[in-house]
């Protein structure tokens, strides 16, 4: 059973930075696609960024392009989401998710395994 544990959320002022981590365990294949999603109060969950573990193909939602960077550390079985120039509208619970296969997707329905989420609050 794939297990994902997010960390790194918190309170940050507008313009600040945070780095989220997603520690992954229990996978039976190296071929994974990892997605970062977020859900703000009263809104649907949306895909923020994705990466696969083979050729580093990535996806970014338009609202975060140029500000967020997804990366992976195979030695630590961890995927990161570096978030810079944060805005109040980035406030949400952030989740990482995993699925087998190399096709990255920004749709939550395509992912089978989910972490518990970490709160990111951008406020002065």
CSV table of N, CA, C and O in Angstrom, one decimal:
chain,number,residue,atom,x,y,z
A,1,UNK,N,0.8,-1.2,0.0
A,1,UNK,CA,0.0,0.0,0.0
A,1,UNK,C,0.9,1.2,0.0
A,1,UNK,O,1.7,1.4,0.9
A,2,UNK,N,0.7,2.1,-1.0
A,2,UNK,CA,1.4,3.3,-1.0
A,2,UNK,C,1.0,4.3,0.1
A,2,UNK,O,-0.2,4.5,0.3
A,3,UNK,N,1.9,4.9,0.8
A,3,UNK,CA,1.6,5.8,1.8
A,3,UNK,C,2.3,7.1,1.5
A,3,UNK,O,3.5,7.1,1.1
A,4,UNK,N,1.6,8.2,1.7
A,4,UNK,CA,2.2,9.6,1.4
A,4,UNK,C,2.0,10.4,2.7
A,4,UNK,O,0.9,10.4,3.3
A,5,UNK,N,3.0,11.1,3.1
A,5,UNK,CA,3.0,12.0,4.2
A,5,UNK,C,3.5,13.4,3.8
A,5,UNK,O,4.7,13.5,3.5
A,6,UNK,N,2.6,14.4,3.9
A,6,UNK,CA,3.0,15.8,3.6
A,6,UNK,C,3.5,16.5,4.8
A,6,UNK,O,3.1,16.2,6.0
A,7,UNK,N,4.4,17.4,4.6
A,7,UNK,CA,4.9,18.3,5.7
A,7,UNK,C,5.3,19.6,5.1
A,7,UNK,O,5.5,19.7,3.8
A,8,UNK,N,5.5,20.6,5.9
A,8,UNK,CA,6.1,21.9,5.5
A,8,UNK,C,5.1,23.0,5.4
A,8,UNK,O,5.5,24.1,5.0
A,9,UNK,N,3.8,22.8,5.6
A,9,UNK,CA,2.9,23.8,5.6
A,9,UNK,C,3.0,24.8,6.7
A,9,UNK,O,3.8,24.5,7.7
A,10,UNK,N,2.3,25.9,6.7
A,10,UNK,CA,2.4,26.9,7.8
A,10,UNK,C,1.8,28.2,7.4
A,10,UNK,O,1.1,28.3,6.3
A,11,UNK,N,2.1,29.2,8.2
A,11,UNK,CA,1.6,30.6,8.0
A,11,UNK,C,2.8,31.4,7.4
A,11,UNK,O,3.9,31.4,8.0
A,12,UNK,N,2.5,32.1,6.3
A,12,UNK,CA,3.6,32.9,5.7
A,12,UNK,C,3.0,34.2,5.2
A,12,UNK,O,1.8,34.2,4.8
A,13,UNK,N,3.7,35.2,5.2
A,13,UNK,CA,3.3,36.5,4.7
A,13,UNK,C,3.2,36.5,3.1
A,13,UNK,O,4.0,35.8,2.5
A,14,UNK,N,2.4,37.3,2.5
A,14,UNK,CA,2.4,37.5,1.1
A,14,UNK,C,3.8,37.8,0.6
A,14,UNK,O,4.5,38.6,1.2
A,15,UNK,N,4.2,37.1,-0.5
A,15,UNK,CA,5.5,37.3,-1.1
A,15,UNK,C,6.5,36.3,-0.5
A,15,UNK,O,7.7,36.2,-1.0
A,16,UNK,N,6.2,35.6,0.5
A,16,UNK,CA,7.1,34.7,1.1
A,16,UNK,C,7.1,33.3,0.4
A,16,UNK,O,6.5,33.1,-0.6
A,17,UNK,N,7.9,32.4,1.0
A,17,UNK,CA,8.1,31.1,0.4
A,17,UNK,C,7.9,30.0,1.4
A,17,UNK,O,8.1,30.2,2.6
A,18,UNK,N,7.5,28.8,0.9
A,18,UNK,CA,7.4,27.6,1.7
A,18,UNK,C,7.8,26.4,0.8
A,18,UNK,O,7.6,26.5,-0.4
A,19,UNK,N,8.3,25.4,1.4
A,19,UNK,CA,8.6,24.2,0.7
A,19,UNK,C,7.9,23.0,1.3
A,19,UNK,O,8.1,22.7,2.5
A,20,UNK,N,7.0,22.4,0.5
A,20,UNK,CA,6.2,21.3,1.0
A,20,UNK,C,7.0,20.0,0.6
A,20,UNK,O,7.6,19.9,-0.5
A,21,UNK,N,6.9,19.0,1.5
A,21,UNK,CA,7.5,17.7,1.2
A,21,UNK,C,6.5,16.6,1.2
A,21,UNK,O,5.5,16.7,1.9
A,22,UNK,N,6.7,15.6,0.4
A,22,UNK,CA,5.8,14.5,0.3
A,22,UNK,C,6.6,13.2,0.4
A,22,UNK,O,7.3,12.9,-0.6
A,23,UNK,N,6.7,12.6,1.5
A,23,UNK,CA,7.4,11.4,1.7
A,23,UNK,C,6.6,10.2,1.3
A,23,UNK,O,5.5,10.0,1.7
A,24,UNK,N,7.2,9.4,0.4
A,24,UNK,CA,6.4,8.3,-0.2
A,24,UNK,C,7.0,6.9,0.2
A,24,UNK,O,8.2,6.8,0.1
A,25,UNK,N,6.2,6.0,0.6
A,25,UNK,CA,6.6,4.7,0.9
A,25,UNK,C,5.6,3.6,0.5
A,25,UNK,O,4.5,3.9,0.1
A,26,UNK,N,6.1,2.4,0.5
A,26,UNK,CA,5.1,1.3,0.2
A,26,UNK,C,4.9,1.0,-1.3
A,26,UNK,O,4.0,0.2,-1.7
A,27,UNK,N,5.6,1.7,-2.2
A,27,UNK,CA,5.3,1.5,-3.6
A,27,UNK,C,6.1,0.3,-4.1
A,27,UNK,O,7.1,-0.1,-3.6
A,28,UNK,N,5.5,-0.4,-5.1
A,28,UNK,CA,6.0,-1.6,-5.6
A,28,UNK,C,6.6,-1.5,-7.0
A,28,UNK,O,7.1,-2.4,-7.6
A,29,UNK,N,6.6,-0.3,-7.5
A,29,UNK,CA,7.2,0.0,-8.8
A,29,UNK,C,7.8,1.4,-8.8
A,29,UNK,O,7.3,2.3,-8.0
A,30,UNK,N,8.8,1.6,-9.5
A,30,UNK,CA,9.4,3.0,-9.6
A,30,UNK,C,8.7,3.9,-10.5
A,30,UNK,O,9.0,5.1,-10.6
A,31,UNK,N,7.7,3.4,-11.2
A,31,UNK,CA,7.0,4.2,-12.2
A,31,UNK,C,5.8,4.8,-11.6
A,31,UNK,O,4.7,4.2,-11.5
A,32,UNK,N,6.0,6.0,-11.1
A,32,UNK,CA,4.9,6.7,-10.4
A,32,UNK,C,4.7,8.1,-10.9
A,32,UNK,O,5.7,8.7,-11.4
A,33,UNK,N,3.5,8.6,-10.9
A,33,UNK,CA,3.2,10.0,-11.1
A,33,UNK,C,2.8,10.5,-9.8
A,33,UNK,O,1.9,9.9,-9.1
A,34,UNK,N,3.3,11.7,-9.4
A,34,UNK,CA,3.0,12.3,-8.2
A,34,UNK,C,2.3,13.7,-8.5
A,34,UNK,O,2.9,14.5,-9.3
A,35,UNK,N,1.2,13.9,-7.9
A,35,UNK,CA,0.5,15.2,-8.1
A,35,UNK,C,0.4,16.0,-6.8
A,35,UNK,O,0.3,15.4,-5.7
A,36,UNK,N,0.4,17.3,-6.9
A,36,UNK,CA,0.1,18.2,-5.8
A,36,UNK,C,-1.2,18.8,-6.1
A,36,UNK,O,-1.4,19.4,-7.2
A,37,UNK,N,-2.1,18.8,-5.1
A,37,UNK,CA,-3.4,19.4,-5.2
A,37,UNK,C,-3.7,20.3,-4.1
A,37,UNK,O,-3.0,20.2,-3.1
A,38,UNK,N,-4.6,21.2,-4.2
A,38,UNK,CA,-5.0,22.0,-3.1
A,38,UNK,C,-6.5,22.2,-3.1
A,38,UNK,O,-7.2,22.2,-4.1
A,39,UNK,N,-7.0,22.5,-1.9
A,39,UNK,CA,-8.4,22.7,-1.7
A,39,UNK,C,-8.6,23.8,-0.7
A,39,UNK,O,-8.3,23.7,0.4
A,40,UNK,N,-9.2,24.9,-1.2
A,40,UNK,CA,-9.5,26.1,-0.4
A,40,UNK,C,-11.0,25.9,0.2
A,40,UNK,O,-11.8,25.2,-0.5
A,41,UNK,N,-11.3,26.5,1.3
A,41,UNK,CA,-12.6,26.4,1.8
A,41,UNK,C,-13.7,26.8,0.8
A,41,UNK,O,-13.6,27.8,0.2
A,42,UNK,N,-14.7,25.9,0.6
A,42,UNK,CA,-15.8,26.2,-0.3
A,42,UNK,C,-15.5,26.0,-1.7
A,42,UNK,O,-16.3,26.3,-2.6
A,43,UNK,N,-14.3,25.5,-2.0
A,43,UNK,CA,-13.9,25.3,-3.4
A,43,UNK,C,-13.5,23.8,-3.7
A,43,UNK,O,-13.3,23.1,-2.8
A,44,UNK,N,-13.6,23.5,-4.9
A,44,UNK,CA,-13.2,22.1,-5.3
A,44,UNK,C,-11.7,21.9,-5.3
A,44,UNK,O,-10.9,22.9,-5.4
A,45,UNK,N,-11.3,20.7,-5.1
A,45,UNK,CA,-9.9,20.4,-5.1
A,45,UNK,C,-9.3,20.6,-6.5
A,45,UNK,O,-10.0,20.2,-7.5
A,46,UNK,N,-8.2,21.2,-6.6
A,46,UNK,CA,-7.6,21.5,-8.0
A,46,UNK,C,-6.2,21.0,-8.0
A,46,UNK,O,-5.4,21.1,-7.0
A,47,UNK,N,-5.8,20.6,-9.2
A,47,UNK,CA,-4.4,20.2,-9.5
A,47,UNK,C,-3.5,21.4,-9.6
A,47,UNK,O,-3.8,22.4,-10.3
A,48,UNK,N,-2.4,21.3,-8.9
A,48,UNK,CA,-1.4,22.4,-8.8
A,48,UNK,C,-0.2,22.1,-9.7
A,48,UNK,O,0.2,22.9,-10.5
A,49,UNK,N,0.3,20.9,-9.5
A,49,UNK,CA,1.5,20.5,-10.2
A,49,UNK,C,1.7,19.0,-10.1
A,49,UNK,O,1.1,18.3,-9.2
A,50,UNK,N,2.4,18.4,-11.1
A,50,UNK,CA,2.6,17.0,-11.2
A,50,UNK,C,4.0,16.7,-11.7
A,50,UNK,O,4.6,17.5,-12.5
A,51,UNK,N,4.5,15.5,-11.4
A,51,UNK,CA,5.8,15.1,-11.9
A,51,UNK,C,5.8,13.6,-11.9
A,51,UNK,O,5.1,12.9,-11.1
A,52,UNK,N,6.5,13.0,-12.9
A,52,UNK,CA,6.6,11.5,-12.9
A,52,UNK,C,8.0,11.2,-12.4
A,52,UNK,O,9.0,12.0,-12.4
A,53,UNK,N,8.2,9.9,-12.1
A,53,UNK,CA,9.5,9.5,-11.5
A,53,UNK,C,10.4,8.9,-12.5
A,53,UNK,O,11.5,8.4,-12.1
A,54,UNK,N,10.1,9.1,-13.8
A,54,UNK,CA,11.0,8.5,-14.8
A,54,UNK,C,11.7,9.6,-15.5
A,54,UNK,O,13.0,9.7,-15.4
A,55,UNK,N,11.0,10.4,-16.3
A,55,UNK,CA,11.7,11.4,-17.1
A,55,UNK,C,11.5,12.9,-16.6
A,55,UNK,O,11.8,13.8,-17.3
A,56,UNK,N,10.9,13.0,-15.4
A,56,UNK,CA,10.7,14.3,-14.8
A,56,UNK,C,9.7,15.2,-15.6
A,56,UNK,O,9.8,16.4,-15.5
A,57,UNK,N,8.8,14.6,-16.4
A,57,UNK,CA,7.8,15.4,-17.0
A,57,UNK,C,7.0,16.1,-15.9
A,57,UNK,O,6.7,15.5,-14.9
A,58,UNK,N,6.7,17.3,-16.2
A,58,UNK,CA,6.0,18.1,-15.1
A,58,UNK,C,4.8,18.9,-15.7
A,58,UNK,O,4.7,19.1,-16.9
A,59,UNK,N,3.9,19.3,-14.9
A,59,UNK,CA,2.8,20.1,-15.2
A,59,UNK,C,2.6,21.1,-14.1
A,59,UNK,O,2.8,20.9,-12.9
A,60,UNK,N,2.2,22.3,-14.5
A,60,UNK,CA,1.9,23.4,-13.6
A,60,UNK,C,0.6,24.1,-14.0
A,60,UNK,O,0.4,24.4,-15.1
A,61,UNK,N,-0.3,24.3,-13.0
A,61,UNK,CA,-1.5,25.1,-13.2
A,61,UNK,C,-1.0,26.5,-13.6
A,61,UNK,O,0.0,27.0,-13.1
A,62,UNK,N,-1.8,27.2,-14.5
A,62,UNK,CA,-1.4,28.5,-14.9
A,62,UNK,C,-1.2,29.5,-13.7
A,62,UNK,O,-0.3,30.3,-13.8
A,63,UNK,N,-2.0,29.4,-12.7
A,63,UNK,CA,-1.9,30.3,-11.6
A,63,UNK,C,-0.6,30.2,-10.8
A,63,UNK,O,-0.3,31.1,-10.1
A,64,UNK,N,0.1,29.1,-11.0
A,64,UNK,CA,1.3,28.9,-10.2
A,64,UNK,C,2.6,28.9,-11.0
A,64,UNK,O,3.7,28.8,-10.5
A,65,UNK,N,2.4,28.9,-12.3
A,65,UNK,CA,3.6,28.9,-13.2
A,65,UNK,C,4.6,30.0,-12.9
A,65,UNK,O,4.1,31.2,-12.8
A,66,UNK,N,5.8,29.7,-12.9
A,66,UNK,CA,6.8,30.7,-12.6
A,66,UNK,C,7.0,31.0,-11.1
A,66,UNK,O,8.0,31.7,-10.7
A,67,UNK,N,6.1,30.5,-10.2
A,67,UNK,CA,6.2,30.7,-8.8
A,67,UNK,C,6.5,29.4,-8.1
A,67,UNK,O,7.2,29.3,-7.0
A,68,UNK,N,5.9,28.3,-8.5
A,68,UNK,CA,6.0,27.0,-7.9
A,68,UNK,C,7.0,26.1,-8.7
A,68,UNK,O,6.9,26.1,-9.9
A,69,UNK,N,7.7,25.2,-8.0
A,69,UNK,CA,8.6,24.3,-8.7
A,69,UNK,C,8.4,22.9,-8.0
A,69,UNK,O,8.6,22.8,-6.8
A,70,UNK,N,8.2,21.9,-8.8
A,70,UNK,CA,8.1,20.5,-8.3
A,70,UNK,C,9.4,19.8,-8.6
A,70,UNK,O,10.0,20.0,-9.7
A,71,UNK,N,9.8,19.0,-7.6
A,71,UNK,CA,11.1,18.3,-7.8
A,71,UNK,C,11.0,17.0,-7.0
A,71,UNK,O,10.1,16.8,-6.2
A,72,UNK,N,12.0,16.1,-7.2
A,72,UNK,CA,12.0,14.8,-6.5
A,72,UNK,C,13.4,14.5,-6.1
A,72,UNK,O,14.4,14.9,-6.7
A,73,UNK,N,13.5,13.7,-5.0
A,73,UNK,CA,14.7,13.2,-4.4
A,73,UNK,C,14.5,11.7,-4.3
A,73,UNK,O,13.9,11.3,-3.3
A,74,UNK,N,15.1,11.0,-5.2
A,74,UNK,CA,14.9,9.5,-5.2
A,74,UNK,C,15.5,8.9,-4.0
A,74,UNK,O,15.0,7.9,-3.5
A,75,UNK,N,16.6,9.4,-3.6
A,75,UNK,CA,17.3,8.8,-2.4
A,75,UNK,C,16.5,8.9,-1.2
A,75,UNK,O,16.6,8.0,-0.3
A,76,UNK,N,15.6,9.9,-1.1
A,76,UNK,CA,14.8,10.1,0.1
A,76,UNK,C,13.3,9.7,-0.2
A,76,UNK,O,12.5,9.8,0.7
A,77,UNK,N,13.1,9.2,-1.4
A,77,UNK,CA,11.7,8.9,-1.8
A,77,UNK,C,10.7,10.1,-1.5
A,77,UNK,O,9.7,9.9,-0.8
A,78,UNK,N,11.1,11.2,-1.8
A,78,UNK,CA,10.4,12.4,-1.5
A,78,UNK,C,10.2,13.3,-2.7
A,78,UNK,O,11.1,13.5,-3.5
A,79,UNK,N,9.0,13.9,-2.8
A,79,UNK,CA,8.7,14.9,-3.8
A,79,UNK,C,8.5,16.2,-3.1
A,79,UNK,O,7.9,16.3,-2.0
A,80,UNK,N,9.0,17.3,-3.7
A,80,UNK,CA,8.9,18.6,-3.1
A,80,UNK,C,8.1,19.6,-3.9
A,80,UNK,O,8.0,19.4,-5.2
A,81,UNK,N,7.5,20.5,-3.3
A,81,UNK,CA,6.8,21.6,-4.0
A,81,UNK,C,7.4,22.9,-3.4
A,81,UNK,O,7.0,23.3,-2.3
A,82,UNK,N,8.3,23.6,-4.1
A,82,UNK,CA,8.8,24.8,-3.7
A,82,UNK,C,7.8,25.9,-4.1
A,82,UNK,O,7.6,26.1,-5.3
A,83,UNK,N,7.4,26.7,-3.2
A,83,UNK,CA,6.4,27.7,-3.5
A,83,UNK,C,7.0,29.1,-3.1
A,83,UNK,O,7.3,29.4,-2.0
A,84,UNK,N,7.1,29.9,-4.1
A,84,UNK,CA,7.7,31.3,-3.9
A,84,UNK,C,6.6,32.3,-4.3
A,84,UNK,O,5.6,32.0,-5.0
A,85,UNK,N,6.9,33.5,-3.9
A,85,UNK,CA,6.0,34.7,-4.2
A,85,UNK,C,4.6,34.3,-3.9
A,85,UNK,O,3.6,34.5,-4.7
A,86,UNK,N,4.4,33.8,-2.7
A,86,UNK,CA,3.0,33.3,-2.3
A,86,UNK,C,2.0,34.5,-2.2
A,86,UNK,O,2.4,35.6,-1.8
A,87,UNK,N,0.8,34.1,-2.5
A,87,UNK,CA,-0.3,35.1,-2.5
A,87,UNK,C,-1.4,34.6,-1.6
A,87,UNK,O,-1.5,33.4,-1.4
A,88,UNK,N,-2.2,35.5,-1.1
A,88,UNK,CA,-3.3,35.1,-0.2
A,88,UNK,C,-4.2,34.0,-0.9
A,88,UNK,O,-4.7,33.1,-0.2
A,89,UNK,N,-4.4,34.1,-2.2
A,89,UNK,CA,-5.2,33.1,-2.9
A,89,UNK,C,-4.6,31.7,-3.0
A,89,UNK,O,-5.2,30.8,-3.5
A,90,UNK,N,-3.3,31.6,-2.6
A,90,UNK,CA,-2.7,30.3,-2.5
A,90,UNK,C,-3.1,29.6,-1.2
A,90,UNK,O,-2.7,28.4,-1.0
A,91,UNK,N,-3.8,30.2,-0.3
A,91,UNK,CA,-4.2,29.6,0.9
A,91,UNK,C,-5.1,28.4,0.7
A,91,UNK,O,-6.1,28.5,0.0
A,92,UNK,N,-4.8,27.3,1.2
A,92,UNK,CA,-5.5,26.1,1.0
A,92,UNK,C,-4.9,24.9,1.8
A,92,UNK,O,-3.8,25.1,2.3
A,93,UNK,N,-5.6,23.8,1.8
A,93,UNK,CA,-4.9,22.6,2.3
A,93,UNK,C,-4.3,21.9,1.0
A,93,UNK,O,-5.0,21.8,0.0
A,94,UNK,N,-3.0,21.6,1.1
A,94,UNK,CA,-2.3,21.0,0.0
A,94,UNK,C,-2.1,19.5,0.3
A,94,UNK,O,-1.7,19.1,1.4
A,95,UNK,N,-2.4,18.8,-0.8
A,95,UNK,CA,-2.3,17.3,-0.7
A,95,UNK,C,-1.3,16.8,-1.8
A,95,UNK,O,-1.3,17.4,-2.9
A,96,UNK,N,-0.6,15.8,-1.5
A,96,UNK,CA,0.1,15.1,-2.5
A,96,UNK,C,-0.6,13.7,-2.8
A,96,UNK,O,-1.3,13.2,-1.9
A,97,UNK,N,-0.5,13.3,-4.0
A,97,UNK,CA,-1.2,12.0,-4.4
A,97,UNK,C,-0.3,11.3,-5.4
A,97,UNK,O,0.6,11.9,-6.0
A,98,UNK,N,-0.6,10.0,-5.5
A,98,UNK,CA,0.3,9.1,-6.3
A,98,UNK,C,-0.6,8.2,-7.1
A,98,UNK,O,-1.7,7.8,-6.7
A,99,UNK,N,-0.1,7.8,-8.3
A,99,UNK,CA,-0.7,6.7,-9.1
A,99,UNK,C,0.4,6.0,-9.8
A,99,UNK,O,1.5,6.6,-10.1
A,100,UNK,N,0.2,4.8,-10.1
A,100,UNK,CA,1.2,4.0,-10.9
A,100,UNK,C,1.1,4.4,-12.4
A,100,UNK,O,0.0,4.7,-12.8
A,101,UNK,N,2.2,4.4,-13.1
A,101,UNK,CA,2.2,4.8,-14.5
A,101,UNK,C,2.9,6.1,-14.6
A,101,UNK,O,3.0,6.9,-13.7
A,102,UNK,N,3.3,6.4,-15.8
A,102,UNK,CA,4.1,7.6,-16.1
A,102,UNK,C,3.3,8.8,-16.6
A,102,UNK,O,3.8,9.9,-16.6
A,103,UNK,N,2.0,8.6,-16.9
A,103,UNK,CA,1.2,9.7,-17.4
A,103,UNK,C,0.8,10.6,-16.3
A,103,UNK,O,0.1,10.2,-15.4
A,104,UNK,N,1.3,11.9,-16.3
A,104,UNK,CA,0.9,12.8,-15.3
A,104,UNK,C,-0.4,13.3,-15.6
A,104,UNK,O,-0.9,13.4,-16.7
A,105,UNK,N,-1.1,13.7,-14.5
A,105,UNK,CA,-2.5,14.2,-14.7
A,105,UNK,C,-2.8,15.2,-13.6
A,105,UNK,O,-2.3,15.1,-12.5
A,106,UNK,N,-3.6,16.2,-13.9
A,106,UNK,CA,-4.0,17.2,-13.0
A,106,UNK,C,-5.4,16.9,-12.4
A,106,UNK,O,-5.9,17.8,-11.7
A,107,UNK,N,-5.9,15.8,-12.7
A,107,UNK,CA,-7.3,15.4,-12.3
A,107,UNK,C,-7.2,14.5,-11.1
A,107,UNK,O,-6.6,13.4,-11.1
A,108,UNK,N,-7.8,14.9,-10.0
A,108,UNK,CA,-7.8,14.1,-8.8
A,108,UNK,C,-8.3,12.7,-8.9
A,108,UNK,O,-7.9,11.8,-8.3
A,109,UNK,N,-9.3,12.6,-9.8
A,109,UNK,CA,-9.9,11.3,-10.0
A,109,UNK,C,-8.9,10.2,-10.6
A,109,UNK,O,-9.2,9.0,-10.5
A,110,UNK,N,-7.8,10.7,-11.1
A,110,UNK,CA,-6.8,9.7,-11.7
A,110,UNK,C,-5.9,9.2,-10.7
A,110,UNK,O,-5.1,8.3,-11.0
A,111,UNK,N,-5.9,9.7,-9.5
A,111,UNK,CA,-4.9,9.3,-8.4
A,111,UNK,C,-5.6,8.3,-7.4
A,111,UNK,O,-6.7,8.5,-7.0
A,112,UNK,N,-4.8,7.3,-7.0
A,112,UNK,CA,-5.3,6.3,-6.1
A,112,UNK,C,-4.9,6.5,-4.7
A,112,UNK,O,-5.6,5.9,-3.8
A,113,UNK,N,-3.8,7.1,-4.4
A,113,UNK,CA,-3.3,7.2,-3.1
A,113,UNK,C,-3.1,8.7,-2.7
A,113,UNK,O,-2.6,9.5,-3.5
A,114,UNK,N,-3.5,9.0,-1.5
A,114,UNK,CA,-3.5,10.4,-1.0
A,114,UNK,C,-2.9,10.5,0.4
A,114,UNK,O,-3.0,9.7,1.2
A,115,UNK,N,-2.2,11.7,0.6
A,115,UNK,CA,-1.7,12.0,1.9
A,115,UNK,C,-2.8,12.7,2.7
A,115,UNK,O,-3.9,12.9,2.2
A,116,UNK,N,-2.5,13.1,3.9
A,116,UNK,CA,-3.5,13.7,4.8
A,116,UNK,C,-3.7,15.2,4.6
A,116,UNK,O,-4.6,15.7,5.1
A,117,UNK,N,-2.8,15.8,3.9
A,117,UNK,CA,-2.9,17.2,3.7
A,117,UNK,C,-2.1,18.0,4.7
A,117,UNK,O,-1.9,17.6,5.8
A,118,UNK,N,-1.7,19.2,4.2
A,118,UNK,CA,-1.0,20.2,5.1
A,118,UNK,C,-1.5,21.6,4.8
A,118,UNK,O,-1.7,21.9,3.6
A,119,UNK,N,-1.8,22.3,5.8
A,119,UNK,CA,-2.4,23.7,5.6
A,119,UNK,C,-1.3,24.7,5.3
A,119,UNK,O,-0.3,24.8,5.9
A,120,UNK,N,-1.6,25.5,4.2
A,120,UNK,CA,-0.8,26.6,3.9
A,120,UNK,C,-1.7,27.9,4.0
A,120,UNK,O,-2.8,27.9,3.4
A,121,UNK,N,-1.3,28.8,4.8
A,121,UNK,CA,-2.0,30.1,5.0
A,121,UNK,C,-1.1,31.2,4.6
A,121,UNK,O,0.0,31.4,5.2
A,122,UNK,N,-1.6,32.0,3.7
A,122,UNK,CA,-0.8,33.2,3.2
A,122,UNK,C,-1.6,34.4,3.7
A,122,UNK,O,-2.6,34.7,3.2
A,123,UNK,N,-1.0,35.1,4.7
A,123,UNK,CA,-1.7,36.3,5.3
A,123,UNK,C,-0.7,37.2,5.9
A,123,UNK,O,0.3,36.7,6.5
A,124,UNK,N,-1.1,38.5,5.9
A,124,UNK,CA,-0.2,39.4,6.7
A,124,UNK,C,-0.8,39.6,8.1
A,124,UNK,O,-0.2,40.4,8.8
